mmCIF file of C-alpha atoms in Angstrom:
data_model
loop_
_atom_site.group_PDB
_atom_site.id
_atom_site.type_symbol
_atom_site.label_atom_id
_atom_site.label_comp_id
_atom_site.label_asym_id
_atom_site.label_seq_id
_atom_site.Cartn_x
_atom_site.Cartn_y
_atom_site.Cartn_z
ATOM 1 C CA MET A 698 44.220 71.036 105.788
ATOM 2 C CA LYS A 699 44.791 74.744 106.071
ATOM 3 C CA ALA A 700 45.148 74.638 109.658
ATOM 4 C CA THR A 701 47.627 71.703 109.705
ATOM 5 C CA LYS A 702 49.791 73.708 107.213
ATOM 6 C CA LYS A 703 49.669 76.708 109.426
ATOM 7 C CA LEU A 704 50.789 74.618 112.681
ATOM 8 C CA ALA A 705 53.353 73.165 110.587
ATOM 9 C CA ALA A 706 54.719 76.681 109.414
ATOM 10 C CA LEU A 707 54.723 78.051 112.997
ATOM 11 C CA PHE A 708 56.461 74.952 114.558
ATOM 12 C CA ALA A 709 59.539 75.233 111.967
ATOM 13 C CA ALA A 710 59.547 78.879 112.671
ATOM 14 C CA ALA A 711 59.903 78.390 116.154
ATOM 15 C CA VAL A 712 62.655 75.542 115.617
ATOM 16 C CA MET A 713 64.409 78.188 113.349
ATOM 17 C CA VAL A 714 64.330 80.897 116.189
ATOM 18 C CA VAL A 715 65.828 78.409 118.637
ATOM 19 C CA GLY A 716 68.454 77.528 115.932
ATOM 20 C CA LEU A 717 69.467 81.048 115.313
ATOM 21 C CA GLY A 718 69.710 81.795 118.918
ATOM 22 C CA ALA A 719 72.062 78.777 119.610
ATOM 23 C CA CYS A 720 74.208 79.917 116.507
ATOM 24 C CA SER A 721 74.550 83.272 117.731
ATOM 25 C CA SER A 722 75.926 82.511 121.369
ATOM 26 C CA SER A 723 79.288 82.599 122.381
ATOM 27 C CA ARG A 724 81.263 81.274 125.313
ATOM 28 C CA GLY A 725 84.374 83.492 124.794
ATOM 29 C CA GLY A 726 84.766 86.960 125.793
ATOM 30 C CA THR A 727 82.510 87.236 128.827
ATOM 31 C CA ASN A 728 83.034 88.219 132.295
ATOM 32 C CA GLY A 729 79.836 86.778 133.468
ATOM 33 C CA ALA A 730 79.284 84.382 136.531
ATOM 34 C CA SER A 731 79.760 80.657 135.959
ATOM 35 C CA GLU A 732 78.759 77.474 137.691
ATOM 36 C CA LYS A 733 80.836 76.859 140.909
ATOM 37 C CA LEU A 734 83.202 74.081 141.191
ATOM 38 C CA ASP A 735 83.775 71.574 143.646
ATOM 39 C CA LYS A 736 86.740 72.118 146.000
ATOM 40 C CA GLY A 737 89.553 69.747 144.687
ATOM 41 C CA ALA A 738 88.574 70.187 141.115
ATOM 42 C CA THR A 739 91.339 70.048 138.769
ATOM 43 C CA ILE A 740 92.881 73.186 137.107
ATOM 44 C CA GLY A 741 95.583 72.964 134.400
ATOM 45 C CA ILE A 742 98.374 75.265 134.097
ATOM 46 C CA SER A 743 100.540 75.318 130.675
ATOM 47 C CA MET A 744 103.572 77.301 130.247
ATOM 48 C CA PRO A 745 105.607 77.590 126.811
ATOM 49 C CA THR A 746 109.118 76.652 128.281
ATOM 50 C CA LYS A 747 111.166 75.995 131.214
ATOM 51 C CA SER A 748 114.436 77.319 129.761
ATOM 52 C CA GLU A 749 113.170 80.894 130.435
ATOM 53 C CA GLU A 750 113.620 82.040 134.357
ATOM 54 C CA ARG A 751 110.129 83.794 134.202
ATOM 55 C CA TRP A 752 107.965 80.892 133.040
ATOM 56 C CA ASN A 753 109.391 78.746 135.930
ATOM 57 C CA LYS A 754 108.159 81.558 138.703
ATOM 58 C CA ASP A 755 104.904 82.239 136.851
ATOM 59 C CA GLY A 756 103.905 78.659 136.731
ATOM 60 C CA ASN A 757 105.159 77.324 139.992
ATOM 61 C CA ASN A 758 103.993 80.238 142.008
ATOM 62 C CA LEU A 759 100.532 79.956 140.460
ATOM 63 C CA LYS A 760 100.389 76.346 140.983
ATOM 64 C CA ALA A 761 101.336 76.796 145.105
ATOM 65 C CA LYS A 762 98.674 79.259 145.501
ATOM 66 C CA LEU A 763 96.040 77.230 143.788
ATOM 67 C CA GLU A 764 96.898 74.076 145.608
ATOM 68 C CA LYS A 765 96.954 75.999 148.835
ATOM 69 C CA ALA A 766 93.590 77.114 148.242
ATOM 70 C CA GLY A 767 92.566 73.253 148.038
ATOM 71 C CA TYR A 768 92.660 72.768 144.241
ATOM 72 C CA LYS A 769 94.306 69.940 142.188
ATOM 73 C CA VAL A 770 96.899 71.297 139.709
ATOM 74 C CA ILE A 771 98.486 69.986 136.549
ATOM 75 C CA LEU A 772 101.489 72.033 135.763
ATOM 76 C CA SER A 773 103.175 71.441 132.574
ATOM 77 C CA PHE A 774 106.109 73.185 130.378
ATOM 78 C CA ALA A 775 105.970 72.873 126.797
ATOM 79 C CA ASP A 776 109.750 72.940 125.798
ATOM 80 C CA ASP A 777 109.218 75.431 123.127
ATOM 81 C CA LYS A 778 107.164 73.147 121.229
ATOM 82 C CA PRO A 779 103.596 73.878 120.220
ATOM 83 C CA ALA A 780 102.700 70.407 119.799
ATOM 84 C CA GLN A 781 103.977 69.500 122.942
ATOM 85 C CA GLN A 782 101.803 72.248 124.390
ATOM 86 C CA ASN A 783 98.818 70.794 122.699
ATOM 87 C CA ALA A 784 99.393 67.386 123.990
ATOM 88 C CA ASP A 785 99.874 68.877 127.582
ATOM 89 C CA ILE A 786 96.435 70.897 127.330
ATOM 90 C CA GLU A 787 94.769 67.567 125.954
ATOM 91 C CA ASN A 788 96.041 65.538 128.900
ATOM 92 C CA MET A 789 94.732 68.135 131.257
ATOM 93 C CA VAL A 790 91.148 67.733 129.569
ATOM 94 C CA ASN A 791 91.496 64.082 129.794
ATOM 95 C CA ASN A 792 92.131 64.391 133.288
ATOM 96 C CA ASN A 793 88.896 66.550 133.902
ATOM 97 C CA ALA A 794 90.524 69.821 134.183
ATOM 98 C CA LYS A 795 87.744 72.419 134.778
ATOM 99 C CA ILE A 796 89.785 75.612 134.054
ATOM 100 C CA VAL A 797 92.956 75.819 132.046
ATOM 101 C CA VAL A 798 95.476 78.558 132.311
ATOM 102 C CA VAL A 799 97.568 78.952 128.899
ATOM 103 C CA ALA A 800 100.812 80.851 128.465
ATOM 104 C CA SER A 801 100.893 79.908 124.656
ATOM 105 C CA LYS A 802 104.288 79.288 123.002
ATOM 106 C CA ASP A 803 102.117 79.819 119.662
ATOM 107 C CA GLY A 804 99.201 81.580 120.182
ATOM 108 C CA THR A 805 97.551 80.129 116.766
ATOM 109 C CA ALA A 806 98.942 76.787 117.079
ATOM 110 C CA VAL A 807 97.506 76.015 120.385
ATOM 111 C CA GLY A 808 93.849 76.942 119.199
ATOM 112 C CA PRO A 809 92.817 73.227 118.608
ATOM 113 C CA ALA A 810 93.750 72.071 122.075
ATOM 114 C CA VAL A 811 91.747 74.819 123.829
ATOM 115 C CA GLU A 812 88.962 74.180 121.768
ATOM 116 C CA LYS A 813 88.975 70.761 122.869
ATOM 117 C CA ALA A 814 89.062 72.130 126.430
ATOM 118 C CA HIS A 815 86.220 74.318 125.798
ATOM 119 C CA GLU A 816 84.260 71.353 124.340
ATOM 120 C CA ALA A 817 84.799 69.324 127.252
ATOM 121 C CA GLY A 818 83.383 72.356 129.403
ATOM 122 C CA ALA A 819 86.576 73.978 130.765
ATOM 123 C CA LYS A 820 86.954 77.678 131.076
ATOM 124 C CA VAL A 821 90.133 78.961 129.316
ATOM 125 C CA ILE A 822 92.277 81.958 130.399
ATOM 126 C CA ALA A 823 95.074 83.049 128.175
ATOM 127 C CA TYR A 824 98.112 84.074 130.304
ATOM 128 C CA ASP A 825 100.414 86.941 129.295
ATOM 129 C CA ARG A 826 99.862 85.779 125.600
ATOM 130 C CA LEU A 827 96.687 85.906 123.730
ATOM 131 C CA ILE A 828 95.292 82.670 122.169
ATOM 132 C CA MET A 829 94.551 83.670 118.619
ATOM 133 C CA ASN A 830 91.958 82.560 115.920
ATOM 134 C CA THR A 831 89.588 80.759 118.430
ATOM 135 C CA LYS A 832 86.480 81.519 120.117
ATOM 136 C CA ALA A 833 87.503 78.921 122.780
ATOM 137 C CA VAL A 834 89.012 81.854 125.029
ATOM 138 C CA ASP A 835 87.161 83.176 127.987
ATOM 139 C CA TYR A 836 89.716 85.566 129.439
ATOM 140 C CA TYR A 837 93.098 87.280 128.793
ATOM 141 C CA ALA A 838 95.506 88.336 131.537
ATOM 142 C CA THR A 839 98.454 90.251 130.958
ATOM 143 C CA PHE A 840 100.212 94.003 130.690
ATOM 144 C CA GLN A 841 99.553 96.979 128.969
ATOM 145 C CA LEU A 842 101.475 95.670 126.232
ATOM 146 C CA GLU A 843 102.113 98.872 124.110
ATOM 147 C CA GLN A 844 103.255 100.597 127.093
ATOM 148 C CA VAL A 845 106.263 98.233 127.186
ATOM 149 C CA GLY A 846 107.523 99.600 124.068
ATOM 150 C CA VAL A 847 106.614 103.139 125.089
ATOM 151 C CA LEU A 848 108.657 102.929 128.164
ATOM 152 C CA GLU A 849 111.640 101.534 126.128
ATOM 153 C CA ALA A 850 111.430 104.128 123.466
ATOM 154 C CA LYS A 851 110.844 106.887 126.024
ATOM 155 C CA TYR A 852 114.279 105.666 127.571
ATOM 156 C CA ILE A 853 116.045 105.938 124.458
ATOM 157 C CA ILE A 854 114.799 109.557 123.651
ATOM 158 C CA ASN A 855 115.638 110.735 126.801
ATOM 159 C CA LYS A 856 119.105 109.379 127.017
ATOM 160 C CA LEU A 857 120.004 110.701 123.305
ATOM 161 C CA LYS A 858 118.324 113.839 124.379
ATOM 162 C CA LEU A 859 115.984 113.864 121.544
ATOM 163 C CA ASP A 860 113.368 115.260 123.657
ATOM 164 C CA GLN A 861 115.615 118.334 124.306
ATOM 165 C CA GLY A 862 116.210 118.803 120.790
ATOM 166 C CA ALA A 863 119.050 116.965 119.860
ATOM 167 C CA LYS A 864 119.604 116.409 115.997
ATOM 168 C CA GLY A 865 121.926 113.458 115.888
ATOM 169 C CA PRO A 866 121.945 111.683 113.399
ATOM 170 C CA PHE A 867 122.099 108.705 115.859
ATOM 171 C CA ASN A 868 122.433 105.327 114.629
ATOM 172 C CA ILE A 869 120.210 102.756 116.311
ATOM 173 C CA GLU A 870 119.455 99.212 115.675
ATOM 174 C CA LEU A 871 115.967 97.354 116.531
ATOM 175 C CA PHE A 872 114.908 93.985 117.462
ATOM 176 C CA THR A 873 111.423 92.623 118.046
ATOM 177 C CA GLY A 874 110.461 89.466 119.858
ATOM 178 C CA SER A 875 109.529 86.190 118.543
ATOM 179 C CA PRO A 876 107.420 86.188 115.164
ATOM 180 C CA ASP A 877 104.790 83.642 116.716
ATOM 181 C CA ASP A 878 104.271 85.731 120.002
ATOM 182 C CA ASN A 879 101.181 88.064 119.237
ATOM 183 C CA ASN A 880 102.687 90.344 122.189
ATOM 184 C CA ALA A 881 105.884 91.040 120.292
ATOM 185 C CA LYS A 882 104.107 93.212 117.682
ATOM 186 C CA TYR A 883 102.220 95.231 120.604
ATOM 187 C CA PHE A 884 105.689 96.011 121.985
ATOM 188 C CA PHE A 885 107.004 97.301 119.007
ATOM 189 C CA LYS A 886 103.928 99.345 117.999
ATOM 190 C CA GLY A 887 104.200 101.315 121.415
ATOM 191 C CA ALA A 888 108.060 101.856 120.359
ATOM 192 C CA TRP A 889 107.611 102.756 116.977
ATOM 193 C CA GLU A 890 104.889 105.100 117.410
ATOM 194 C CA LEU A 891 107.412 107.338 119.420
ATOM 195 C CA LEU A 892 110.588 106.635 117.505
ATOM 196 C CA GLN A 893 109.302 106.784 113.859
ATOM 197 C CA PRO A 894 108.983 110.817 114.124
ATOM 198 C CA TYR A 895 112.680 110.877 114.593
ATOM 199 C CA PHE A 896 113.502 108.637 111.619
ATOM 200 C CA LYS A 897 111.311 111.186 109.644
ATOM 201 C CA SER A 898 113.394 113.828 111.201
ATOM 202 C CA GLY A 899 116.472 112.436 110.493
ATOM 203 C CA ALA A 900 117.542 112.484 114.013
ATOM 204 C CA LEU A 901 117.569 108.590 114.106
ATOM 205 C CA VAL A 902 119.003 106.133 111.469
ATOM 206 C CA SER A 903 119.173 102.475 111.323
ATOM 207 C CA PRO A 904 122.367 102.159 108.821
ATOM 208 C CA SER A 905 122.294 98.320 108.771
ATOM 209 C CA LYS A 906 120.090 96.396 106.364
ATOM 210 C CA HIS A 907 118.588 94.255 109.394
ATOM 211 C CA GLY A 908 115.348 93.367 108.358
ATOM 212 C CA GLY A 909 115.597 94.600 104.931
ATOM 213 C CA GLY A 910 116.383 98.117 106.444
ATOM 214 C CA ILE A 911 114.259 100.277 108.821
ATOM 215 C CA THR A 912 113.479 103.921 107.523
ATOM 216 C CA ALA A 913 110.635 106.326 108.539
ATOM 217 C CA ALA A 914 108.508 104.700 105.655
ATOM 218 C CA ASN A 915 108.257 101.386 107.846
ATOM 219 C CA THR A 916 104.815 100.475 109.470
ATOM 220 C CA VAL A 917 104.356 98.065 112.386
ATOM 221 C CA ASP A 918 102.672 95.406 110.452
ATOM 222 C CA ASN A 919 105.564 95.055 107.591
ATOM 223 C CA THR A 920 108.391 95.453 109.926
ATOM 224 C CA TRP A 921 107.996 93.769 113.178
ATOM 225 C CA GLN A 922 108.510 90.079 112.169
ATOM 226 C CA LYS A 923 111.293 90.933 110.002
ATOM 227 C CA ILE A 924 113.367 91.990 112.587
ATOM 228 C CA SER A 925 112.214 89.452 115.260
ATOM 229 C CA VAL A 926 114.171 86.936 117.331
ATOM 230 C CA GLN A 927 112.646 83.371 116.995
ATOM 231 C CA SER A 928 111.694 82.227 120.503
ATOM 232 C CA TRP A 929 113.435 85.231 122.032
ATOM 233 C CA LYS A 930 116.563 83.350 122.080
ATOM 234 C CA THR A 931 119.762 84.663 123.444
ATOM 235 C CA ALA A 932 122.073 82.760 120.892
ATOM 236 C CA GLN A 933 119.880 83.996 117.951
ATOM 237 C CA ALA A 934 119.896 87.896 118.935
ATOM 238 C CA GLN A 935 123.844 87.557 119.370
ATOM 239 C CA THR A 936 124.092 85.848 115.781
ATOM 240 C CA ASP A 937 121.922 88.605 114.383
ATOM 241 C CA MET A 938 123.852 91.383 116.003
ATOM 242 C CA GLU A 939 127.334 90.076 115.110
ATOM 243 C CA SER A 940 126.121 90.088 111.626
ATOM 244 C CA ILE A 941 125.142 93.789 111.887
ATOM 245 C CA LEU A 942 128.479 94.831 113.493
ATOM 246 C CA ASP A 943 130.447 92.789 110.865
ATOM 247 C CA SER A 944 128.368 94.803 107.901
ATOM 248 C CA THR A 945 128.209 97.996 109.417
ATOM 249 C CA TYR A 946 130.073 98.856 112.545
ATOM 250 C CA ALA A 947 133.172 96.742 111.825
ATOM 251 C CA HIS A 948 135.600 99.886 111.271
ATOM 252 C CA GLY A 949 134.836 101.952 114.279
ATOM 253 C CA LYS A 950 131.229 103.311 113.433
ATOM 254 C CA LYS A 951 129.213 104.382 116.499
ATOM 255 C CA LEU A 952 126.082 102.389 117.626
ATOM 256 C CA ASP A 953 124.373 104.683 119.689
ATOM 257 C CA ALA A 954 121.249 102.982 120.786
ATOM 258 C CA VAL A 955 119.693 99.386 120.490
ATOM 259 C CA LEU A 956 116.042 98.819 120.974
ATOM 260 C CA SER A 957 115.421 95.368 122.409
ATOM 261 C CA PRO A 958 112.451 94.200 123.602
ATOM 262 C CA TYR A 959 113.513 91.456 126.345
ATOM 263 C CA ASP A 960 116.468 90.954 128.608
ATOM 264 C CA GLY A 961 117.576 87.767 126.961
ATOM 265 C CA ILE A 962 117.677 89.677 123.528
ATOM 266 C CA THR A 963 119.752 92.393 125.312
ATOM 267 C CA GLN A 964 122.399 89.651 126.412
ATOM 268 C CA GLY A 965 122.769 88.579 123.182
ATOM 269 C CA VAL A 966 123.468 92.064 121.760
ATOM 270 C CA ILE A 967 126.020 92.399 124.678
ATOM 271 C CA ASN A 968 127.722 89.301 123.891
ATOM 272 C CA ALA A 969 128.164 90.297 120.199
ATOM 273 C CA ILE A 970 129.579 93.886 121.053
ATOM 274 C CA GLN A 971 132.024 92.350 123.589
ATOM 275 C CA THR A 972 133.223 89.664 120.750
ATOM 276 C CA LYS A 973 133.035 92.110 117.743
ATOM 277 C CA ARG A 974 133.637 95.572 119.289
ATOM 278 C CA PRO A 975 136.096 95.217 122.425
ATOM 279 C CA ASP A 976 136.547 99.075 121.952
ATOM 280 C CA MET A 977 133.022 99.964 123.313
ATOM 281 C CA LYS A 978 133.430 100.285 126.849
ATOM 282 C CA PRO A 979 130.228 100.156 129.144
ATOM 283 C CA GLY A 980 129.827 103.382 131.164
ATOM 284 C CA THR A 981 131.223 105.577 128.637
ATOM 285 C CA ASP A 982 129.893 107.342 125.633
ATOM 286 C CA SER A 983 131.219 104.584 123.403
ATOM 287 C CA TRP A 984 128.675 102.058 124.690
ATOM 288 C CA PRO A 985 125.007 102.112 123.081
ATOM 289 C CA VAL A 986 121.783 102.721 125.141
ATOM 290 C CA MET A 987 120.097 99.551 125.304
ATOM 291 C CA THR A 988 116.791 98.444 126.704
ATOM 292 C CA GLY A 989 115.038 95.341 127.801
ATOM 293 C CA GLN A 990 112.258 93.495 129.355
ATOM 294 C CA ASP A 991 111.226 91.394 132.410
ATOM 295 C CA ALA A 992 113.694 92.249 134.809
ATOM 296 C CA MET A 993 115.495 89.169 134.573
ATOM 297 C CA GLU A 994 118.452 88.437 136.976
ATOM 298 C CA ILE A 995 120.990 88.697 134.294
ATOM 299 C CA ALA A 996 119.390 92.208 133.317
ATOM 300 C CA ILE A 997 119.721 93.227 137.131
ATOM 301 C CA ALA A 998 123.556 92.464 137.037
ATOM 302 C CA ASN A 999 123.851 94.099 133.652
ATOM 303 C CA ILE A 1000 122.243 97.520 134.671
ATOM 304 C CA ALA A 1001 124.436 97.496 137.880
ATOM 305 C CA LYS A 1002 127.463 97.283 135.501
ATOM 306 C CA ASP A 1003 126.140 99.776 132.831
ATOM 307 C CA LEU A 1004 126.007 97.033 130.295
ATOM 308 C CA GLN A 1005 122.356 97.807 130.012
ATOM 309 C CA GLY A 1006 120.452 100.851 130.758
ATOM 310 C CA GLU A 1007 116.856 99.862 131.480
ATOM 311 C CA THR A 1008 114.618 97.080 131.694
ATOM 312 C CA VAL A 1009 110.731 97.106 131.794
ATOM 313 C CA PHE A 1010 109.475 95.225 135.089
ATOM 314 C CA LYS A 1011 106.256 93.341 134.373
ATOM 315 C CA ASP A 1012 105.724 92.391 138.107
ATOM 316 C CA VAL A 1013 104.797 88.459 137.586
ATOM 317 C CA ASN A 1014 103.793 88.290 141.128
ATOM 318 C CA LYS A 1015 101.135 90.674 140.391
ATOM 319 C CA LEU A 1016 100.181 89.063 137.155
ATOM 320 C CA GLY A 1017 99.892 85.482 138.944
ATOM 321 C CA ASP A 1018 97.657 87.167 141.714
ATOM 322 C CA ALA A 1019 95.516 88.526 138.843
ATOM 323 C CA VAL A 1020 95.207 85.087 137.295
ATOM 324 C CA TYR A 1021 94.917 83.477 140.742
ATOM 325 C CA ASP A 1022 92.088 85.756 141.752
ATOM 326 C CA MET A 1023 90.369 85.339 138.216
ATOM 327 C CA VAL A 1024 90.438 81.358 138.701
ATOM 328 C CA LEU A 1025 89.104 81.571 142.181
ATOM 329 C CA GLU A 1026 86.101 83.631 141.021
ATOM 330 C CA ILE A 1027 85.434 81.181 138.148
ATOM 331 C CA ALA A 1028 85.734 78.386 140.524
ATOM 332 C CA GLU A 1029 83.362 80.094 143.129
ATOM 333 C CA GLY A 1030 80.603 81.011 140.432
ATOM 334 C CA LYS A 1031 81.258 84.509 140.751
ATOM 335 C CA LYS A 1032 81.546 87.277 138.265
ATOM 336 C CA VAL A 1033 85.256 88.128 137.080
ATOM 337 C CA SER A 1034 86.311 91.242 138.609
ATOM 338 C CA GLY A 1035 88.927 93.773 137.365
ATOM 339 C CA ILE A 1036 88.292 93.399 133.633
ATOM 340 C CA ASN A 1037 89.420 96.843 132.179
ATOM 341 C CA GLY A 1038 89.710 96.079 128.436
ATOM 342 C CA LYS A 1039 89.434 93.679 125.644
ATOM 343 C CA PHE A 1040 91.839 92.292 122.992
ATOM 344 C CA ASN A 1041 90.396 91.036 119.681
ATOM 345 C CA ASN A 1042 92.206 87.455 118.677
ATOM 346 C CA GLY A 1043 90.686 87.438 115.284
ATOM 347 C CA GLN A 1044 87.493 85.504 116.117
ATOM 348 C CA ILE A 1045 86.170 87.527 119.308
ATOM 349 C CA ASP A 1046 86.741 90.308 121.555
ATOM 350 C CA VAL A 1047 88.331 88.706 124.694
ATOM 351 C CA ALA A 1048 87.663 90.057 128.179
ATOM 352 C CA SER A 1049 91.111 91.233 129.311
ATOM 353 C CA LYS A 1050 92.585 92.196 133.019
ATOM 354 C CA LEU A 1051 95.603 94.636 132.123
ATOM 355 C CA LEU A 1052 98.427 95.480 134.591
ATOM 356 C CA ASP A 1053 100.817 98.444 134.472
ATOM 357 C CA PRO A 1054 104.522 97.946 133.488
ATOM 358 C CA VAL A 1055 107.396 99.832 135.059
ATOM 359 C CA SER A 1056 110.692 101.242 133.788
ATOM 360 C CA ILE A 1057 113.613 100.007 135.910
ATOM 361 C CA THR A 1058 116.840 101.719 135.552
ATOM 362 C CA LYS A 1059 120.074 101.958 137.724
ATOM 363 C CA ASP A 1060 118.218 104.779 139.856
ATOM 364 C CA ASN A 1061 115.471 102.818 141.013
ATOM 365 C CA LEU A 1062 116.827 99.227 140.631
ATOM 366 C CA THR A 1063 116.261 98.409 144.304
ATOM 367 C CA ASP A 1064 112.468 98.739 143.580
ATOM 368 C CA LEU A 1065 112.504 95.336 142.496
ATOM 369 C CA VAL A 1066 113.514 94.233 146.175
ATOM 370 C CA LYS A 1067 110.763 96.567 147.657
ATOM 371 C CA ALA A 1068 108.387 94.762 145.408
ATOM 372 C CA ASN A 1069 109.480 91.327 146.725
ATOM 373 C CA TYR A 1070 110.310 90.159 143.245
ATOM 374 C CA ILE A 1071 113.816 89.506 144.360
ATOM 375 C CA THR A 1072 115.446 89.223 147.930
ATOM 376 C CA GLN A 1073 118.107 91.516 149.223
ATOM 377 C CA ALA A 1074 120.669 88.752 149.393
ATOM 378 C CA ARG A 1075 120.329 87.954 145.857
ATOM 379 C CA PHE A 1076 120.005 91.276 144.809
ATOM 380 C CA ASP A 1077 123.429 92.059 146.420
ATOM 381 C CA GLN A 1078 125.109 88.926 144.690
ATOM 382 C CA LEU A 1079 123.862 90.138 141.316
ATOM 383 C CA THR A 1080 124.867 93.687 142.014
ATOM 384 C CA LYS A 1081 128.033 93.765 143.903
#
């Protein structure tokens, strides 16, 4: 009887050990080798919208390369609707997608869909925007996010000669990206860490009450969503900037700089200034220093015309290449190479491949042609 009880206890302990091992395993955040896929396997690519220039380029370029490599590709655009993106990803799962690449509209809302993909055995790659609060993410590919903000802030600091001891005070207005985009926080963090000391010294001030008012006491966490632009929309940025101009700059007050995290937002700011303050003239001291991001065609034209000073170029061709390599390595059962960082999404540390952004101004605008980002003919059309 005692022997039987001992055997039963040993069996129960063995079951518990196996159970604990299963509970502690995690499929996310590893760059180990995976099971090889057959040629012709289906790969899903889910982009957040078709209304912005870059996502069209990113999605279609990656699709073309993967099809050329012999894979079937389902490419979808979510029309800025999280529910649509979830449905798109579920459709990919239903069509037996083995790898799903997701540039999320809402990094949290897309969680349930990628979890279904993971449960079906698919690998999940977060493309440029991290998927939050789920273990169902295997890899993340993006740029050095905080460095984007660092480059924007450095440009403003240099143009206002703050780094040379200029005391100001200079009037600056600040914007961040969409409140549902995790990247927007990191862009602002990189910029604010450089700009905040000048707020503390009084060299920079933000006289409007935009976002409740920006002072040296502000932190990234209590500020970035308050000065955000929903869905990065140009029209919303224009409305917000017009309100700022009406409340604070209507009677000739000088606006020295605008921190904008994205070229579309910058265009909204430009539209507002041209509508409300036609006395401000591009190419003169009356025009504010303005930043941007993504090297959109409108930004190329704006920089050539002195409407915008800088854009941060994230070479989406290189990002597409990095994700393409990642997909091929997964498909061929190889260990994913080039992992040089990790980002915590609230549940796990996601193995990340991080690329370097570049500051583009009028002085090096032609570098966009050299990078094969835009043709010389199109560049000439935009800049002449």
